Tab-separated table of N, CA and C in Angstrom:
chain	number	residue	atom	x	y	z
T	356	UNK	N	0.821	-1.167	0.005
T	356	UNK	CA	0.001	-0.003	0.005
T	356	UNK	C	0.887	1.254	-0.004
T	357	UNK	N	0.626	2.164	-0.899
T	357	UNK	CA	1.396	3.364	-1.027
T	357	UNK	C	0.779	4.449	-0.120
T	358	UNK	N	1.665	5.165	0.595
T	358	UNK	CA	1.221	6.240	1.471
T	358	UNK	C	1.889	7.523	1.029
T	359	UNK	N	1.123	8.591	0.726
T	359	UNK	CA	1.703	9.855	0.257
T	359	UNK	C	1.735	10.806	1.467
T	360	UNK	N	2.914	11.413	1.661
T	360	UNK	CA	3.109	12.359	2.769
T	360	UNK	C	3.109	13.782	2.307
T	361	UNK	N	3.243	14.029	1.008
T	361	UNK	CA	3.309	15.398	0.471
T	361	UNK	C	2.411	15.483	-0.738
T	362	UNK	N	1.525	16.488	-0.778
T	362	UNK	CA	0.575	16.521	-1.888
T	362	UNK	C	1.166	16.917	-3.245
T	363	UNK	N	2.371	17.477	-3.273
T	363	UNK	CA	2.992	17.804	-4.550
T	363	UNK	C	2.784	19.200	-5.030
T	364	UNK	N	2.040	20.001	-4.296
T	364	UNK	CA	1.865	21.408	-4.699
T	364	UNK	C	2.279	22.304	-3.526
T	365	UNK	N	2.801	23.458	-3.838
T	365	UNK	CA	3.186	24.393	-2.823
T	365	UNK	C	2.031	25.382	-2.605
T	366	UNK	N	1.768	25.753	-1.351
T	366	UNK	CA	0.622	26.635	-1.027
T	366	UNK	C	0.893	28.105	-1.216
T	367	UNK	N	1.773	28.460	-2.126
T	367	UNK	CA	2.121	29.876	-2.355
T	367	UNK	C	2.675	30.082	-3.746
T	368	UNK	N	2.696	31.353	-4.179
T	368	UNK	CA	3.322	31.712	-5.441
T	368	UNK	C	4.298	32.844	-5.139
T	369	UNK	N	5.418	32.854	-5.886
T	369	UNK	CA	6.436	33.884	-5.681
T	369	UNK	C	6.576	34.778	-6.903
T	370	UNK	N	7.189	35.955	-6.673
T	370	UNK	CA	7.487	36.884	-7.740
T	370	UNK	C	8.613	37.808	-7.241
T	371	UNK	N	9.068	38.692	-8.091
T	371	UNK	CA	10.112	39.685	-7.747
T	371	UNK	C	11.368	38.968	-7.242
T	372	UNK	N	11.824	37.989	-7.961
T	372	UNK	CA	13.039	37.211	-7.545
T	372	UNK	C	14.247	38.010	-7.983
T	373	UNK	N	15.194	38.098	-7.090
T	373	UNK	CA	16.438	38.806	-7.398
T	373	UNK	C	17.657	38.127	-6.796
T	374	UNK	N	18.786	38.351	-7.374
T	374	UNK	CA	20.047	37.792	-6.903
T	374	UNK	C	21.087	38.908	-6.794
T	375	UNK	N	21.705	39.001	-5.626
T	375	UNK	CA	22.770	39.974	-5.410
T	375	UNK	C	23.982	39.242	-4.917
T	376	UNK	N	25.155	39.538	-5.499
T	376	UNK	CA	26.395	38.978	-5.063
T	376	UNK	C	27.114	40.021	-4.228
T	377	UNK	N	27.517	39.644	-3.006
T	377	UNK	CA	28.106	40.555	-2.060
T	377	UNK	C	29.500	40.071	-1.657
T	378	UNK	N	30.473	40.997	-1.607
T	378	UNK	CA	31.817	40.634	-1.147
T	378	UNK	C	32.255	41.679	-0.117
T	379	UNK	N	32.643	41.205	1.058
T	379	UNK	CA	33.092	42.077	2.123
T	379	UNK	C	34.274	41.489	2.864
T	380	UNK	N	34.984	42.333	3.565
T	380	UNK	CA	36.136	41.876	4.372
T	380	UNK	C	35.752	41.740	5.868
T	381	UNK	N	36.583	41.075	6.611
T	381	UNK	CA	36.356	40.887	8.052
T	381	UNK	C	36.178	42.244	8.723
T	382	UNK	N	35.258	42.272	9.695
T	382	UNK	CA	35.017	43.473	10.447
T	382	UNK	C	33.839	44.294	9.926
T	383	UNK	N	33.425	44.070	8.688
T	383	UNK	CA	32.274	44.818	8.161
T	383	UNK	C	31.026	44.305	8.882
T	384	UNK	N	30.200	45.229	9.307
T	384	UNK	CA	28.946	44.876	10.000
T	384	UNK	C	27.790	45.739	9.456
T	385	UNK	N	26.615	45.170	9.497
T	385	UNK	CA	25.434	45.888	9.053
T	385	UNK	C	24.248	45.434	9.864
T	386	UNK	N	23.342	46.353	10.155
T	386	UNK	CA	22.163	46.042	10.943
T	386	UNK	C	20.896	46.184	10.094
T	387	UNK	N	20.077	45.162	10.089
T	387	UNK	CA	18.808	45.195	9.416
T	387	UNK	C	17.759	45.401	10.542
T	388	UNK	N	17.636	46.630	11.009
T	388	UNK	CA	16.766	46.947	12.165
T	388	UNK	C	15.292	46.716	11.854
T	389	UNK	N	14.902	46.882	10.624
T	389	UNK	CA	13.511	46.650	10.235
T	389	UNK	C	13.396	45.352	9.446
T	390	UNK	N	14.451	44.590	9.362
T	390	UNK	CA	14.403	43.354	8.572
T	390	UNK	C	14.593	43.666	7.096
T	391	UNK	N	14.618	42.635	6.333
T	391	UNK	CA	14.732	42.775	4.886
T	391	UNK	C	13.328	42.976	4.282
T	392	UNK	N	13.263	43.590	3.117
T	392	UNK	CA	12.006	43.879	2.475
T	392	UNK	C	11.374	42.624	1.817
T	393	UNK	N	12.208	41.607	1.586
T	393	UNK	CA	11.733	40.386	0.924
T	393	UNK	C	12.221	39.189	1.718
T	394	UNK	N	11.614	38.022	1.449
T	394	UNK	CA	12.146	36.778	1.960
T	394	UNK	C	13.484	36.547	1.308
T	395	UNK	N	14.446	35.934	2.050
T	395	UNK	CA	15.810	35.884	1.553
T	395	UNK	C	16.489	34.564	1.892
T	396	UNK	N	17.170	33.992	0.894
T	396	UNK	CA	18.111	32.896	1.139
T	396	UNK	C	19.493	33.510	0.983
T	397	UNK	N	20.387	33.244	1.935
T	397	UNK	CA	21.743	33.714	1.852
T	397	UNK	C	22.636	32.487	1.793
T	398	UNK	N	23.499	32.434	0.764
T	398	UNK	CA	24.401	31.340	0.579
T	398	UNK	C	25.840	31.917	0.683
T	399	UNK	N	26.663	31.353	1.526
T	399	UNK	CA	28.041	31.817	1.675
T	399	UNK	C	28.891	31.036	0.684
T	400	UNK	N	29.451	31.750	-0.275
T	400	UNK	CA	30.308	31.109	-1.270
T	400	UNK	C	31.718	30.939	-0.711
T	401	UNK	N	32.188	31.939	0.053
T	401	UNK	CA	33.512	31.823	0.714
T	401	UNK	C	33.487	32.721	1.940
T	402	UNK	N	34.370	32.403	2.897
T	402	UNK	CA	34.435	33.201	4.107
T	402	UNK	C	33.564	32.726	5.218
T	403	UNK	N	33.208	33.666	6.064
T	403	UNK	CA	32.413	33.338	7.268
T	403	UNK	C	31.680	34.592	7.703
T	404	UNK	N	30.394	34.400	8.135
T	404	UNK	CA	29.550	35.509	8.577
T	404	UNK	C	28.724	35.087	9.765
T	405	UNK	N	28.508	36.047	10.684
T	405	UNK	CA	27.675	35.746	11.871
T	405	UNK	C	26.469	36.648	11.845
T	406	UNK	N	25.286	36.022	12.079
T	406	UNK	CA	24.031	36.758	12.215
T	406	UNK	C	23.558	36.665	13.647
T	407	UNK	N	23.186	37.825	14.214
T	407	UNK	CA	22.630	37.848	15.559
T	407	UNK	C	21.233	38.478	15.464
T	408	UNK	N	20.402	38.137	16.437
T	408	UNK	CA	19.006	38.537	16.432
T	408	UNK	C	18.608	39.181	17.732
T	409	UNK	N	17.739	40.193	17.699
T	409	UNK	CA	17.279	40.824	18.926
T	409	UNK	C	16.419	39.897	19.780
T	410	UNK	N	15.822	38.901	19.158
T	410	UNK	CA	14.992	37.925	19.859
T	410	UNK	C	15.900	36.987	20.635
T	411	UNK	N	15.822	36.955	21.962
T	411	UNK	CA	16.705	36.064	22.747
T	411	UNK	C	16.447	34.595	22.496
T	412	UNK	N	15.329	34.240	21.911
T	412	UNK	CA	15.013	32.838	21.596
T	412	UNK	C	15.783	32.325	20.365
T	413	UNK	N	16.326	33.276	19.595
T	413	UNK	CA	17.092	32.885	18.409
T	413	UNK	C	18.562	32.994	18.691
T	414	UNK	N	19.286	31.861	18.698
T	414	UNK	CA	20.746	31.929	18.933
T	414	UNK	C	21.441	32.492	17.711
T	415	UNK	N	22.665	33.029	17.884
T	415	UNK	CA	23.430	33.514	16.737
T	415	UNK	C	23.623	32.405	15.680
T	416	UNK	N	23.670	32.789	14.468
T	416	UNK	CA	23.808	31.873	13.358
T	416	UNK	C	25.113	32.179	12.650
T	417	UNK	N	26.043	31.253	12.651
T	417	UNK	CA	27.349	31.454	11.964
T	417	UNK	C	27.356	30.554	10.745
T	418	UNK	N	27.589	31.190	9.573
T	418	UNK	CA	27.636	30.459	8.316
T	418	UNK	C	29.033	30.533	7.736
T	419	UNK	N	29.497	29.382	7.237
T	419	UNK	CA	30.783	29.311	6.569
T	419	UNK	C	30.561	28.919	5.098
T	420	UNK	N	31.641	28.818	4.350
T	420	UNK	CA	31.530	28.504	2.909
T	420	UNK	C	30.622	27.276	2.682
T	421	UNK	N	29.774	27.362	1.705
T	421	UNK	CA	28.847	26.306	1.277
T	421	UNK	C	27.695	26.098	2.222
T	422	UNK	N	27.448	27.035	3.103
T	422	UNK	CA	26.299	26.981	3.995
T	422	UNK	C	25.322	28.089	3.653
T	423	UNK	N	24.016	27.882	3.993
T	423	UNK	CA	23.007	28.870	3.643
T	423	UNK	C	21.986	28.984	4.789
T	424	UNK	N	21.257	30.070	4.749
T	424	UNK	CA	20.229	30.347	5.748
T	424	UNK	C	19.031	31.029	5.035
T	425	UNK	N	17.888	30.899	5.696
T	425	UNK	CA	16.669	31.542	5.239
T	425	UNK	C	16.311	32.653	6.212
T	426	UNK	N	15.933	33.815	5.725
T	426	UNK	CA	15.464	34.918	6.562
T	426	UNK	C	14.101	35.370	6.036
T	427	UNK	N	13.082	35.281	6.873
T	427	UNK	CA	11.760	35.775	6.407
T	427	UNK	C	11.750	37.291	6.251
T	428	UNK	N	10.863	37.791	5.455
T	428	UNK	CA	10.716	39.230	5.288
T	428	UNK	C	10.452	39.871	6.647
T	429	UNK	N	11.139	40.950	6.975
T	429	UNK	CA	10.915	41.669	8.199
T	429	UNK	C	11.641	41.117	9.402
T	430	UNK	N	12.438	40.043	9.278
T	430	UNK	CA	13.181	39.494	10.418
T	430	UNK	C	14.354	40.392	10.744
T	431	UNK	N	14.333	41.035	11.910
T	431	UNK	CA	15.411	41.938	12.312
T	431	UNK	C	16.650	41.102	12.662
T	432	UNK	N	17.795	41.566	12.184
T	432	UNK	CA	19.084	40.878	12.499
T	432	UNK	C	20.250	41.803	12.178
T	433	UNK	N	21.414	41.393	12.699
T	433	UNK	CA	22.670	42.076	12.414
T	433	UNK	C	23.600	41.065	11.758
T	434	UNK	N	24.419	41.543	10.841
T	434	UNK	CA	25.382	40.701	10.129
T	434	UNK	C	26.770	41.209	10.369
T	435	UNK	N	27.698	40.305	10.700
T	435	UNK	CA	29.092	40.678	10.881
T	435	UNK	C	29.978	39.695	10.105
T	436	UNK	N	30.799	40.261	9.238
T	436	UNK	CA	31.698	39.414	8.446
T	436	UNK	C	32.911	39.071	9.294
T	437	UNK	N	33.215	37.773	9.327
T	437	UNK	CA	34.285	37.282	10.219
T	437	UNK	C	35.561	36.896	9.496
T	438	UNK	N	35.559	36.901	8.170
T	438	UNK	CA	36.749	36.547	7.410
T	438	UNK	C	36.888	37.505	6.201
T	439	UNK	N	38.119	37.757	5.817
T	439	UNK	CA	38.350	38.600	4.632
T	439	UNK	C	37.851	37.865	3.379
T	440	UNK	N	37.459	38.670	2.392
T	440	UNK	CA	37.000	38.155	1.111
T	440	UNK	C	35.794	37.236	1.223
T	441	UNK	N	34.917	37.521	2.171
T	441	UNK	CA	33.665	36.711	2.308
T	441	UNK	C	32.750	37.087	1.130
T	442	UNK	N	32.222	36.060	0.472
T	442	UNK	CA	31.345	36.267	-0.672
T	442	UNK	C	30.014	35.591	-0.414
T	443	UNK	N	28.923	36.326	-0.635
T	443	UNK	CA	27.586	35.810	-0.402
T	443	UNK	C	26.760	35.929	-1.667
T	444	UNK	N	25.840	34.948	-1.867
T	444	UNK	CA	24.780	35.077	-2.815
T	444	UNK	C	23.506	35.397	-2.002
T	445	UNK	N	22.843	36.470	-2.315
T	445	UNK	CA	21.620	36.852	-1.621
T	445	UNK	C	20.485	36.724	-2.593
T	446	UNK	N	19.646	35.702	-2.409
T	446	UNK	CA	18.536	35.389	-3.289
T	446	UNK	C	17.243	35.840	-2.616
T	447	UNK	N	16.565	36.837	-3.194
T	447	UNK	CA	15.378	37.424	-2.575
T	447	UNK	C	14.141	37.118	-3.402
T	448	UNK	N	12.984	37.094	-2.705
T	448	UNK	CA	11.709	36.840	-3.411
T	448	UNK	C	10.558	37.330	-2.530
T	449	UNK	N	9.432	37.601	-3.181
T	449	UNK	CA	8.205	37.974	-2.492
T	449	UNK	C	7.171	36.867	-2.698
T	450	UNK	N	6.319	36.680	-1.708
T	450	UNK	CA	5.208	35.737	-1.839
T	450	UNK	C	4.032	36.608	-2.262
T	451	UNK	N	3.458	36.302	-3.451
T	451	UNK	CA	2.391	37.158	-3.986
T	451	UNK	C	0.987	36.536	-3.776
T	452	UNK	N	0.932	35.249	-3.473
T	452	UNK	CA	-0.352	34.643	-3.143
T	452	UNK	C	-0.115	33.445	-2.270
T	453	UNK	N	-1.086	33.148	-1.387
T	453	UNK	CA	-0.855	32.054	-0.430
T	453	UNK	C	0.026	32.527	0.686
T	454	UNK	N	0.558	31.554	1.439
T	454	UNK	CA	1.480	31.905	2.516
T	454	UNK	C	2.481	30.771	2.741
T	455	UNK	N	3.614	31.121	3.291
T	455	UNK	CA	4.653	30.155	3.576
T	455	UNK	C	4.244	29.312	4.765
T	456	UNK	N	4.696	28.063	4.834
T	456	UNK	CA	4.402	27.232	5.990
T	456	UNK	C	5.046	27.831	7.271
T	457	UNK	N	4.558	27.473	8.438
T	457	UNK	CA	5.057	28.035	9.720
T	457	UNK	C	6.554	27.905	9.902
T	458	UNK	N	7.194	26.918	9.302
T	458	UNK	CA	8.650	26.751	9.433
T	458	UNK	C	9.384	28.010	8.977
T	459	UNK	N	8.787	28.763	8.065
T	459	UNK	CA	9.432	29.926	7.501
T	459	UNK	C	9.123	31.228	8.248
T	460	UNK	N	8.592	31.132	9.438
T	460	UNK	CA	8.281	32.320	10.243
T	460	UNK	C	9.497	32.954	10.891
T	461	UNK	N	10.587	32.201	11.023
T	461	UNK	CA	11.818	32.748	11.652
T	461	UNK	C	13.017	32.234	10.899
T	462	UNK	N	14.174	32.900	11.075
T	462	UNK	CA	15.372	32.482	10.350
T	462	UNK	C	15.828	31.085	10.737
T	463	UNK	N	16.426	30.365	9.785
T	463	UNK	CA	16.975	29.045	10.057
T	463	UNK	C	18.087	28.704	9.045
T	464	UNK	N	18.921	27.772	9.448
T	464	UNK	CA	19.985	27.257	8.574
T	464	UNK	C	19.328	26.266	7.584
T	465	UNK	N	19.690	26.403	6.313
T	465	UNK	CA	19.189	25.495	5.293
T	465	UNK	C	20.028	24.239	5.289
T	466	UNK	N	19.392	23.052	5.329
T	466	UNK	CA	20.169	21.821	5.332
T	466	UNK	C	21.096	21.740	4.126
T	467	UNK	N	22.274	21.196	4.329
T	467	UNK	CA	23.319	21.187	3.308
T	467	UNK	C	22.893	20.427	2.050
T	468	UNK	N	22.141	19.355	2.187
T	468	UNK	CA	21.754	18.564	1.011
T	468	UNK	C	20.874	19.392	0.057
T	469	UNK	N	20.144	20.323	0.567
T	469	UNK	CA	19.323	21.192	-0.272
T	469	UNK	C	20.174	22.329	-0.824
T	470	UNK	N	21.013	22.896	0.002
T	470	UNK	CA	21.860	24.021	-0.393
T	470	UNK	C	22.782	23.711	-1.562
T	471	UNK	N	23.565	22.656	-1.440
T	471	UNK	CA	24.596	22.363	-2.439
T	471	UNK	C	24.004	22.073	-3.800
T	472	UNK	N	22.901	21.431	-3.853
T	472	UNK	CA	22.353	21.068	-5.155
T	472	UNK	C	21.849	22.285	-5.930
T	473	UNK	N	21.634	23.429	-5.280
T	473	UNK	CA	21.072	24.573	-5.953
T	473	UNK	C	22.050	25.741	-6.096
T	474	UNK	N	23.121	25.774	-5.329
T	474	UNK	CA	24.030	26.891	-5.378
T	474	UNK	C	25.414	26.534	-5.852
T	475	UNK	N	25.719	25.259	-6.105
T	475	UNK	CA	27.059	24.917	-6.500
T	475	UNK	C	27.334	25.243	-7.978
T	476	UNK	N	26.301	25.285	-8.767
T	476	UNK	CA	26.491	25.626	-10.163
T	476	UNK	C	26.626	27.148	-10.291
T	477	UNK	N	27.146	27.610	-11.432
T	477	UNK	CA	27.283	29.030	-11.636
T	477	UNK	C	25.892	29.673	-11.642
T	478	UNK	N	25.734	30.758	-10.938
T	478	UNK	CA	24.417	31.415	-10.833
T	478	UNK	C	24.143	32.167	-12.124
T	479	UNK	N	22.900	32.187	-12.491
T	479	UNK	CA	22.466	32.924	-13.680
T	479	UNK	C	21.565	34.079	-13.222
T	480	UNK	N	21.442	35.088	-14.058
T	480	UNK	CA	20.658	36.274	-13.664
T	480	UNK	C	19.251	36.246	-14.247
T	481	UNK	N	18.876	35.248	-14.981
T	481	UNK	CA	17.519	35.198	-15.534
T	481	UNK	C	16.480	35.095	-14.424
T	482	UNK	N	15.478	35.969	-14.395
T	482	UNK	CA	14.453	35.868	-13.368
T	482	UNK	C	13.738	34.519	-13.382
T	483	UNK	N	13.515	33.950	-14.559
T	483	UNK	CA	12.876	32.659	-14.639
T	483	UNK	C	13.731	31.571	-14.031
T	484	UNK	N	15.039	31.619	-14.327
T	484	UNK	CA	15.961	30.631	-13.719
T	484	UNK	C	15.983	30.760	-12.196
T	485	UNK	N	16.072	32.015	-11.701
T	485	UNK	CA	16.090	32.237	-10.274
T	485	UNK	C	14.803	31.803	-9.608
T	486	UNK	N	13.644	32.128	-10.203
T	486	UNK	CA	12.387	31.676	-9.656
T	486	UNK	C	12.281	30.177	-9.593
T	487	UNK	N	12.783	29.499	-10.630
T	487	UNK	CA	12.779	28.010	-10.598
T	487	UNK	C	13.646	27.482	-9.490
T	488	UNK	N	14.791	28.122	-9.225
T	488	UNK	CA	15.663	27.670	-8.080
T	488	UNK	C	14.989	27.873	-6.771
T	489	UNK	N	14.301	29.028	-6.586
T	489	UNK	CA	13.608	29.286	-5.323
T	489	UNK	C	12.518	28.227	-5.139
T	490	UNK	N	11.728	27.923	-6.182
T	490	UNK	CA	10.692	26.901	-6.055
T	490	UNK	C	11.291	25.536	-5.708
T	491	UNK	N	12.438	25.193	-6.311
T	491	UNK	CA	13.079	23.908	-6.003
T	491	UNK	C	13.525	23.863	-4.566
T	492	UNK	N	14.122	24.951	-4.069
T	492	UNK	CA	14.598	24.981	-2.673
T	492	UNK	C	13.415	24.865	-1.739
T	493	UNK	N	12.378	25.688	-1.984
T	493	UNK	CA	11.208	25.669	-1.097
T	493	UNK	C	10.521	24.308	-1.141
T	494	UNK	N	10.449	23.712	-2.319
T	494	UNK	CA	9.860	22.353	-2.414
T	494	UNK	C	10.639	21.339	-1.604
T	495	UNK	N	11.948	21.403	-1.661
T	495	UNK	CA	12.780	20.492	-0.862
T	495	UNK	C	12.596	20.716	0.623
T	496	UNK	N	12.525	21.968	1.042
T	496	UNK	CA	12.328	22.267	2.475
T	496	UNK	C	10.947	21.862	2.939
T	497	UNK	N	9.924	22.067	2.113
T	497	UNK	CA	8.577	21.660	2.485
T	497	UNK	C	8.452	20.138	2.536
T	498	UNK	N	9.108	19.425	1.639
T	498	UNK	CA	9.061	17.971	1.650
T	498	UNK	C	9.734	17.440	2.929
T	499	UNK	N	10.804	18.040	3.352
T	499	UNK	CA	11.467	17.625	4.600
T	499	UNK	C	10.550	17.782	5.781
T	500	UNK	N	9.766	18.827	5.781
T	500	UNK	CA	8.863	19.120	6.872
T	500	UNK	C	7.698	18.143	6.913
T	501	UNK	N	7.227	17.692	5.740
T	501	UNK	CA	6.044	16.857	5.683
T	501	UNK	C	6.345	15.371	5.892
T	502	UNK	N	7.520	14.920	5.528
T	502	UNK	CA	7.838	13.489	5.606
T	502	UNK	C	8.323	13.166	7.043
T	503	UNK	N	7.757	12.155	7.660
T	503	UNK	CA	8.191	11.803	9.014
T	503	UNK	C	9.684	11.490	9.040
T	504	UNK	N	10.372	11.885	10.130
T	504	UNK	CA	11.844	11.777	10.211
T	504	UNK	C	12.407	10.428	9.862
T	505	UNK	N	11.821	9.305	10.287
T	505	UNK	CA	12.427	8.008	9.934
T	505	UNK	C	12.489	7.743	8.427
T	506	UNK	N	11.638	8.426	7.662
T	506	UNK	CA	11.601	8.137	6.224
T	506	UNK	C	12.350	9.168	5.376
T	507	UNK	N	12.948	10.201	5.976
T	507	UNK	CA	13.582	11.254	5.213
T	507	UNK	C	14.823	10.817	4.457
T	508	UNK	N	15.495	9.787	4.880
T	508	UNK	CA	16.744	9.345	4.243
T	508	UNK	C	16.542	8.181	3.318
T	509	UNK	N	15.313	7.783	3.053
T	509	UNK	CA	15.059	6.620	2.187
T	509	UNK	C	15.285	6.973	0.724
């Protein structure tokens, strides 16, 4: 008997997808006091960066090369670059209909198996290509949330 854990459709639609490449040296810091204007995936291509949050329930998040994090729109945080020549890919998007699942209400580290498959290739600037990558990442994260833990590695 087959049992389906994920319906195969995402409960939201996205638009206004953008990609920004950022390069900074150690010691550079910036505060997002009002949060970002869009939902954001940040992938560290090289170097190291630390994110801190005013919410005491959220511990600092340190990302190194090949690691990524998700930041919901409006999530207040501060960023501090910890290594010279740190390079980031900042992938932003807006949800134009529906809503993101509750998992996306606060910042979190993106699991490596999802991160590497989408950011290891050379990034392209086509909005359609970027939107497809966002949908693939979100689909992978939603599937992880829906599938019971014992079955996630099958």
